[in-house]
């Protein structure tokens, strides 16, 4: 895998910088996204990466993020949520479920699926 250096500040750079230091898990995600963006890919690999990020309903990074949010906002799996007052605990869990529902919207995958498909069309 070849990598290229991102020379100009991009929206991605700014977003990744904003996420720095929150948690080691987030830092791993940041580094992975930066590596994906800075690497030169073959057409086949690029098609797979695009689909894996947000183009394969139920088997992509968006789905994993949705499941992670549900886990993190569930009082049965997160003591910090379980220890909240009842109203706040219910609100946290409910909004986590709504976030996961929205992230699983098939429309979010339309354009990435089409981008992936366009690569194999050539």
Tab-separated table of N, CA and C in Angstrom:
chain	number	residue	atom	x	y	z
A	1	UNK	N	0.836	-1.161	0.000
A	1	UNK	CA	0.000	0.000	0.000
A	1	UNK	C	0.887	1.232	0.000
A	2	UNK	N	0.670	2.104	-0.932
A	2	UNK	CA	1.390	3.357	-0.990
A	2	UNK	C	0.637	4.400	-0.194
A	3	UNK	N	1.363	5.323	0.395
A	3	UNK	CA	0.707	6.422	1.076
A	3	UNK	C	1.185	7.726	0.483
A	4	UNK	N	0.306	8.675	0.509
A	4	UNK	CA	0.645	10.012	0.055
A	4	UNK	C	0.509	10.939	1.246
A	5	UNK	N	1.202	12.033	1.199
A	5	UNK	CA	1.135	12.997	2.284
A	5	UNK	C	0.036	14.001	1.972
A	6	UNK	N	-0.833	14.226	2.941
A	6	UNK	CA	-1.841	15.257	2.778
A	6	UNK	C	-1.150	16.586	3.026
A	7	UNK	N	-1.047	17.396	1.990
A	7	UNK	CA	-0.274	18.627	2.120
A	7	UNK	C	-1.120	19.811	2.551
A	8	UNK	N	-2.334	19.896	2.090
A	8	UNK	CA	-3.175	21.026	2.445
A	8	UNK	C	-4.102	20.634	3.590
A	9	UNK	N	-4.396	21.605	4.423
A	9	UNK	CA	-5.362	21.350	5.487
A	9	UNK	C	-6.713	21.059	4.845
A	10	UNK	N	-7.347	20.009	5.284
A	10	UNK	CA	-8.641	19.623	4.728
A	10	UNK	C	-9.675	19.588	5.843
A	11	UNK	N	-10.943	19.455	5.447
A	11	UNK	CA	-12.000	19.280	6.435
A	11	UNK	C	-11.724	18.042	7.280
A	12	UNK	N	-11.195	17.000	6.649
A	12	UNK	CA	-10.869	15.782	7.385
A	12	UNK	C	-9.816	16.067	8.450
A	13	UNK	N	-8.782	16.790	8.082
A	13	UNK	CA	-7.726	17.124	9.051
A	13	UNK	C	-8.305	17.845	10.258
A	14	UNK	N	-9.143	18.830	10.003
A	14	UNK	CA	-9.739	19.598	11.097
A	14	UNK	C	-10.611	18.740	11.991
A	15	UNK	N	-11.410	17.889	11.381
A	15	UNK	CA	-12.277	17.008	12.167
A	15	UNK	C	-11.461	16.036	12.993
A	16	UNK	N	-10.448	15.433	12.382
A	16	UNK	CA	-9.608	14.489	13.119
A	16	UNK	C	-8.873	15.185	14.261
A	17	UNK	N	-8.413	16.404	14.033
A	17	UNK	CA	-7.757	17.163	15.100
A	17	UNK	C	-8.719	17.444	16.247
A	18	UNK	N	-9.959	17.779	15.912
A	18	UNK	CA	-10.964	18.069	16.942
A	18	UNK	C	-11.254	16.848	17.813
A	19	UNK	N	-11.061	15.652	17.277
A	19	UNK	CA	-11.350	14.412	18.003
A	19	UNK	C	-10.160	13.887	18.813
A	20	UNK	N	-9.050	14.550	18.714
A	20	UNK	CA	-7.824	14.088	19.355
A	20	UNK	C	-7.938	14.084	20.878
A	21	UNK	N	-7.474	12.987	21.485
A	21	UNK	CA	-7.349	12.913	22.929
A	21	UNK	C	-8.618	12.602	23.700
A	22	UNK	N	-9.722	12.354	23.032
A	22	UNK	CA	-10.974	12.054	23.730
A	22	UNK	C	-10.887	10.705	24.434
A	23	UNK	N	-10.389	9.719	23.718
A	23	UNK	CA	-10.263	8.348	24.248
A	23	UNK	C	-9.331	7.596	23.294
A	24	UNK	N	-8.552	6.656	23.802
A	24	UNK	CA	-7.668	5.895	22.908
A	24	UNK	C	-8.412	5.215	21.752
A	25	UNK	N	-9.639	4.769	21.983
A	25	UNK	CA	-10.414	4.151	20.912
A	25	UNK	C	-10.714	5.131	19.793
A	26	UNK	N	-11.048	6.365	20.159
A	26	UNK	CA	-11.296	7.403	19.154
A	26	UNK	C	-10.002	7.727	18.419
A	27	UNK	N	-8.881	7.737	19.144
A	27	UNK	CA	-7.591	8.000	18.487
A	27	UNK	C	-7.263	6.915	17.463
A	28	UNK	N	-7.596	5.665	17.757
A	28	UNK	CA	-7.385	4.590	16.776
A	28	UNK	C	-8.237	4.832	15.530
A	29	UNK	N	-9.469	5.227	15.735
A	29	UNK	CA	-10.352	5.535	14.596
A	29	UNK	C	-9.771	6.682	13.786
A	30	UNK	N	-9.321	7.734	14.467
A	30	UNK	CA	-8.722	8.894	13.790
A	30	UNK	C	-7.542	8.461	12.923
A	31	UNK	N	-6.666	7.653	13.495
A	31	UNK	CA	-5.477	7.217	12.764
A	31	UNK	C	-5.869	6.342	11.573
A	32	UNK	N	-6.849	5.492	11.748
A	32	UNK	CA	-7.311	4.643	10.655
A	32	UNK	C	-7.897	5.457	9.519
A	33	UNK	N	-8.701	6.446	9.844
A	33	UNK	CA	-9.285	7.292	8.795
A	33	UNK	C	-8.205	8.104	8.081
A	34	UNK	N	-7.253	8.616	8.845
A	34	UNK	CA	-6.153	9.364	8.226
A	34	UNK	C	-5.349	8.468	7.295
A	35	UNK	N	-5.100	7.230	7.712
A	35	UNK	CA	-4.362	6.289	6.871
A	35	UNK	C	-5.136	5.978	5.594
A	36	UNK	N	-6.433	5.758	5.723
A	36	UNK	CA	-7.245	5.509	4.524
A	36	UNK	C	-7.168	6.681	3.555
A	37	UNK	N	-7.292	7.893	4.094
A	37	UNK	CA	-7.289	9.083	3.234
A	37	UNK	C	-5.929	9.343	2.599
A	38	UNK	N	-4.856	9.013	3.298
A	38	UNK	CA	-3.512	9.310	2.807
A	38	UNK	C	-2.941	8.212	1.916
A	39	UNK	N	-3.610	7.091	1.838
A	39	UNK	CA	-3.097	5.963	1.066
A	39	UNK	C	-3.558	6.013	-0.382
A	40	UNK	N	-2.733	5.449	-1.231
A	40	UNK	CA	-3.100	5.258	-2.628
A	40	UNK	C	-3.616	3.829	-2.754
A	41	UNK	N	-4.798	3.672	-3.348
A	41	UNK	CA	-5.447	2.366	-3.403
A	41	UNK	C	-5.625	1.898	-4.840
A	42	UNK	N	-5.700	0.601	-5.010
A	42	UNK	CA	-6.124	0.057	-6.302
A	42	UNK	C	-7.622	0.279	-6.418
A	43	UNK	N	-8.144	0.166	-7.624
A	43	UNK	CA	-9.583	0.342	-7.827
A	43	UNK	C	-10.376	-0.686	-7.024
A	44	UNK	N	-9.940	-1.939	-7.041
A	44	UNK	CA	-10.649	-2.978	-6.288
A	44	UNK	C	-10.652	-2.690	-4.795
A	45	UNK	N	-9.494	-2.313	-4.273
A	45	UNK	CA	-9.396	-2.030	-2.837
A	45	UNK	C	-10.234	-0.804	-2.483
A	46	UNK	N	-10.189	0.227	-3.319
A	46	UNK	CA	-10.958	1.443	-3.067
A	46	UNK	C	-12.453	1.148	-3.041
A	47	UNK	N	-12.902	0.329	-3.964
A	47	UNK	CA	-14.312	-0.048	-4.010
A	47	UNK	C	-14.719	-0.736	-2.706
A	48	UNK	N	-13.893	-1.624	-2.230
A	48	UNK	CA	-14.179	-2.339	-0.988
A	48	UNK	C	-14.163	-1.397	0.207
A	49	UNK	N	-13.199	-0.493	0.260
A	49	UNK	CA	-13.096	0.448	1.374
A	49	UNK	C	-14.321	1.349	1.425
A	50	UNK	N	-14.727	1.881	0.284
A	50	UNK	CA	-15.898	2.755	0.251
A	50	UNK	C	-17.137	2.010	0.738
A	51	UNK	N	-17.313	0.789	0.278
A	51	UNK	CA	-18.459	-0.012	0.719
A	51	UNK	C	-18.361	-0.318	2.216
A	52	UNK	N	-17.176	-0.583	2.700
A	52	UNK	CA	-16.998	-0.908	4.116
A	52	UNK	C	-17.254	0.295	5.017
A	53	UNK	N	-16.979	1.480	4.523
A	53	UNK	CA	-17.222	2.672	5.334
A	53	UNK	C	-18.706	2.954	5.484
A	54	UNK	N	-19.422	2.960	4.373
A	54	UNK	CA	-20.840	3.354	4.470
A	54	UNK	C	-21.635	2.910	3.262
A	55	UNK	N	-21.366	1.742	2.748
A	55	UNK	CA	-22.061	1.342	1.541
A	55	UNK	C	-22.629	-0.055	1.570
A	56	UNK	N	-22.610	-0.682	2.711
A	56	UNK	CA	-23.066	-2.060	2.795
A	56	UNK	C	-23.941	-2.203	4.039
A	57	UNK	N	-25.218	-1.990	3.862
A	57	UNK	CA	-26.165	-1.979	4.977
A	57	UNK	C	-25.980	-3.189	5.881
A	58	UNK	N	-25.712	-2.943	7.140
A	58	UNK	CA	-25.554	-4.009	8.120
A	58	UNK	C	-24.139	-4.531	8.255
A	59	UNK	N	-23.258	-4.147	7.341
A	59	UNK	CA	-21.885	-4.655	7.381
A	59	UNK	C	-20.900	-3.554	7.004
A	60	UNK	N	-21.069	-2.396	7.625
A	60	UNK	CA	-20.166	-1.288	7.338
A	60	UNK	C	-19.852	-0.523	8.621
A	61	UNK	N	-18.967	0.439	8.496
A	61	UNK	CA	-18.544	1.213	9.662
A	61	UNK	C	-19.716	1.984	10.260
A	62	UNK	N	-20.598	2.503	9.433
A	62	UNK	CA	-21.772	3.203	9.969
A	62	UNK	C	-22.590	2.288	10.875
A	63	UNK	N	-22.777	1.057	10.472
A	63	UNK	CA	-23.516	0.103	11.304
A	63	UNK	C	-22.772	-0.140	12.619
A	64	UNK	N	-21.461	-0.285	12.547
A	64	UNK	CA	-20.671	-0.493	13.767
A	64	UNK	C	-20.783	0.709	14.700
A	65	UNK	N	-20.767	1.909	14.144
A	65	UNK	CA	-20.920	3.111	14.967
A	65	UNK	C	-22.309	3.138	15.604
A	66	UNK	N	-23.327	2.791	14.838
A	66	UNK	CA	-24.686	2.748	15.382
A	66	UNK	C	-24.779	1.784	16.557
A	67	UNK	N	-24.204	0.591	16.408
A	67	UNK	CA	-24.228	-0.390	17.492
A	67	UNK	C	-23.425	0.100	18.708
A	68	UNK	N	-22.327	0.775	18.445
A	68	UNK	CA	-21.506	1.299	19.535
A	68	UNK	C	-22.261	2.367	20.313
A	69	UNK	N	-22.943	3.260	19.615
A	69	UNK	CA	-23.734	4.295	20.287
A	69	UNK	C	-24.826	3.653	21.142
A	70	UNK	N	-25.504	2.642	20.600
A	70	UNK	CA	-26.533	1.949	21.363
A	70	UNK	C	-25.941	1.331	22.623
A	71	UNK	N	-24.786	0.718	22.500
A	71	UNK	CA	-24.118	0.100	23.651
A	71	UNK	C	-23.729	1.157	24.687
A	72	UNK	N	-23.176	2.279	24.214
A	72	UNK	CA	-22.693	3.315	25.123
A	72	UNK	C	-23.817	4.054	25.838
A	73	UNK	N	-25.006	4.078	25.272
A	73	UNK	CA	-26.122	4.798	25.881
A	73	UNK	C	-27.097	3.872	26.600
A	74	UNK	N	-26.746	2.609	26.727
A	74	UNK	CA	-27.609	1.617	27.358
A	74	UNK	C	-27.236	1.476	28.840
A	75	UNK	N	-28.193	1.690	29.737
A	75	UNK	CA	-27.875	1.575	31.161
A	75	UNK	C	-27.483	0.155	31.579
A	76	UNK	N	-27.860	-0.846	30.798
A	76	UNK	CA	-27.475	-2.226	31.128
A	76	UNK	C	-26.016	-2.522	30.794
A	77	UNK	N	-25.413	-1.707	29.940
A	77	UNK	CA	-24.031	-1.950	29.533
A	77	UNK	C	-23.078	-0.832	29.948
A	78	UNK	N	-23.615	0.289	30.400
A	78	UNK	CA	-22.776	1.415	30.808
A	78	UNK	C	-23.167	1.918	32.187
A	79	UNK	N	-22.357	1.644	33.197
A	79	UNK	CA	-22.670	2.107	34.548
A	79	UNK	C	-22.868	3.628	34.642
A	80	UNK	N	-22.144	4.389	33.848
A	80	UNK	CA	-22.310	5.853	33.894
A	80	UNK	C	-23.739	6.245	33.530
A	81	UNK	N	-24.338	5.523	32.606
A	81	UNK	CA	-25.729	5.791	32.230
A	81	UNK	C	-26.659	5.229	33.304
A	82	UNK	N	-26.380	4.060	33.800
A	82	UNK	CA	-27.221	3.431	34.820
A	82	UNK	C	-27.303	4.283	36.078
A	83	UNK	N	-26.258	5.027	36.380
A	83	UNK	CA	-26.225	5.839	37.594
A	83	UNK	C	-26.898	7.204	37.441
A	84	UNK	N	-27.389	7.523	36.257
A	84	UNK	CA	-28.092	8.787	36.060
A	84	UNK	C	-29.474	8.725	36.705
A	85	UNK	N	-30.041	9.884	37.061
A	85	UNK	CA	-31.434	9.891	37.501
A	85	UNK	C	-32.318	9.298	36.395
A	86	UNK	N	-33.421	8.679	36.776
A	86	UNK	CA	-34.263	7.908	35.849
A	86	UNK	C	-34.615	8.674	34.573
A	87	UNK	N	-35.027	9.906	34.701
A	87	UNK	CA	-35.445	10.671	33.518
A	87	UNK	C	-34.284	10.889	32.553
A	88	UNK	N	-33.123	11.223	33.073
A	88	UNK	CA	-31.946	11.435	32.230
A	88	UNK	C	-31.461	10.119	31.635
A	89	UNK	N	-31.540	9.036	32.422
A	89	UNK	CA	-31.141	7.715	31.935
A	89	UNK	C	-32.014	7.309	30.754
A	90	UNK	N	-33.315	7.483	30.883
A	90	UNK	CA	-34.240	7.132	29.796
A	90	UNK	C	-34.004	8.001	28.574
A	91	UNK	N	-33.749	9.285	28.792
A	91	UNK	CA	-33.495	10.196	27.673
A	91	UNK	C	-32.211	9.807	26.948
A	92	UNK	N	-31.173	9.489	27.698
A	92	UNK	CA	-29.900	9.089	27.104
A	92	UNK	C	-30.081	7.841	26.250
A	93	UNK	N	-30.730	6.836	26.815
A	93	UNK	CA	-30.934	5.595	26.074
A	93	UNK	C	-31.800	5.827	24.845
A	94	UNK	N	-32.858	6.601	24.997
A	94	UNK	CA	-33.768	6.876	23.875
A	94	UNK	C	-33.031	7.591	22.733
A	95	UNK	N	-32.267	8.616	23.077
A	95	UNK	CA	-31.545	9.352	22.028
A	95	UNK	C	-30.445	8.503	21.393
A	96	UNK	N	-29.849	7.608	22.153
A	96	UNK	CA	-28.890	6.661	21.574
A	96	UNK	C	-29.562	5.743	20.573
A	97	UNK	N	-30.757	5.278	20.915
A	97	UNK	CA	-31.517	4.428	19.989
A	97	UNK	C	-31.914	5.193	18.735
A	98	UNK	N	-32.311	6.458	18.900
A	98	UNK	CA	-32.665	7.277	17.734
A	98	UNK	C	-31.450	7.517	16.837
A	99	UNK	N	-30.308	7.768	17.448
A	99	UNK	CA	-29.084	7.967	16.663
A	99	UNK	C	-28.764	6.712	15.864
A	100	UNK	N	-28.863	5.565	16.505
A	100	UNK	CA	-28.589	4.298	15.815
A	100	UNK	C	-29.589	4.083	14.681
A	101	UNK	N	-30.840	4.377	14.939
A	101	UNK	CA	-31.873	4.240	13.903
A	101	UNK	C	-31.529	5.122	12.702
A	102	UNK	N	-31.166	6.368	12.969
A	102	UNK	CA	-30.826	7.285	11.873
A	102	UNK	C	-29.579	6.838	11.123
A	103	UNK	N	-28.590	6.327	11.841
A	103	UNK	CA	-27.373	5.855	11.178
A	103	UNK	C	-27.617	4.604	10.343
A	104	UNK	N	-28.677	3.889	10.634
A	104	UNK	CA	-29.013	2.701	9.853
A	104	UNK	C	-29.972	2.998	8.703
A	105	UNK	N	-30.256	4.262	8.467
A	105	UNK	CA	-31.118	4.659	7.356
A	105	UNK	C	-30.446	4.268	6.041
A	106	UNK	N	-31.098	3.450	5.219
A	106	UNK	CA	-30.486	3.021	3.956
A	106	UNK	C	-30.116	4.188	3.030
A	107	UNK	N	-30.819	5.312	3.156
A	107	UNK	CA	-30.498	6.462	2.302
A	107	UNK	C	-29.092	6.987	2.555
A	108	UNK	N	-28.558	6.780	3.754
A	108	UNK	CA	-27.195	7.223	4.040
A	108	UNK	C	-26.166	6.457	3.209
A	109	UNK	N	-26.554	5.297	2.735
A	109	UNK	CA	-25.624	4.446	2.001
A	109	UNK	C	-25.760	4.570	0.485
A	110	UNK	N	-26.755	5.272	0.025
A	110	UNK	CA	-27.028	5.352	-1.413
A	110	UNK	C	-25.832	5.890	-2.190
A	111	UNK	N	-25.326	7.031	-1.777
A	111	UNK	CA	-24.255	7.658	-2.559
A	111	UNK	C	-22.934	6.898	-2.462
A	112	UNK	N	-22.629	6.342	-1.284
A	112	UNK	CA	-21.394	5.567	-1.187
A	112	UNK	C	-21.517	4.258	-1.959
A	113	UNK	N	-22.692	3.660	-1.950
A	113	UNK	CA	-22.905	2.452	-2.760
A	113	UNK	C	-22.752	2.777	-4.240
A	114	UNK	N	-23.302	3.905	-4.644
A	114	UNK	CA	-23.184	4.317	-6.055
A	114	UNK	C	-21.744	4.655	-6.413
A	115	UNK	N	-21.010	5.266	-5.495
A	115	UNK	CA	-19.596	5.567	-5.763
A	115	UNK	C	-18.805	4.271	-5.917
A	116	UNK	N	-19.076	3.327	-5.043
A	116	UNK	CA	-18.405	2.033	-5.120
A	116	UNK	C	-18.740	1.326	-6.429
A	117	UNK	N	-19.994	1.344	-6.797
A	117	UNK	CA	-20.424	0.695	-8.038
A	117	UNK	C	-19.815	1.379	-9.261
A	118	UNK	N	-19.662	2.707	-9.197
A	118	UNK	CA	-19.088	3.432	-10.330
A	118	UNK	C	-17.647	3.006	-10.598
A	119	UNK	N	-16.924	2.662	-9.552
A	119	UNK	CA	-15.534	2.229	-9.712
A	119	UNK	C	-15.483	0.929	-10.503
A	120	UNK	N	-16.388	0.009	-10.227
A	120	UNK	CA	-16.348	-1.281	-10.923
A	120	UNK	C	-16.931	-1.182	-12.320
A	121	UNK	N	-17.558	-0.086	-12.646
A	121	UNK	CA	-18.152	0.077	-13.974
A	121	UNK	C	-17.131	0.397	-15.047
A	122	UNK	N	-15.906	0.723	-14.634
A	122	UNK	CA	-14.895	1.130	-15.615
A	122	UNK	C	-13.882	0.053	-15.871
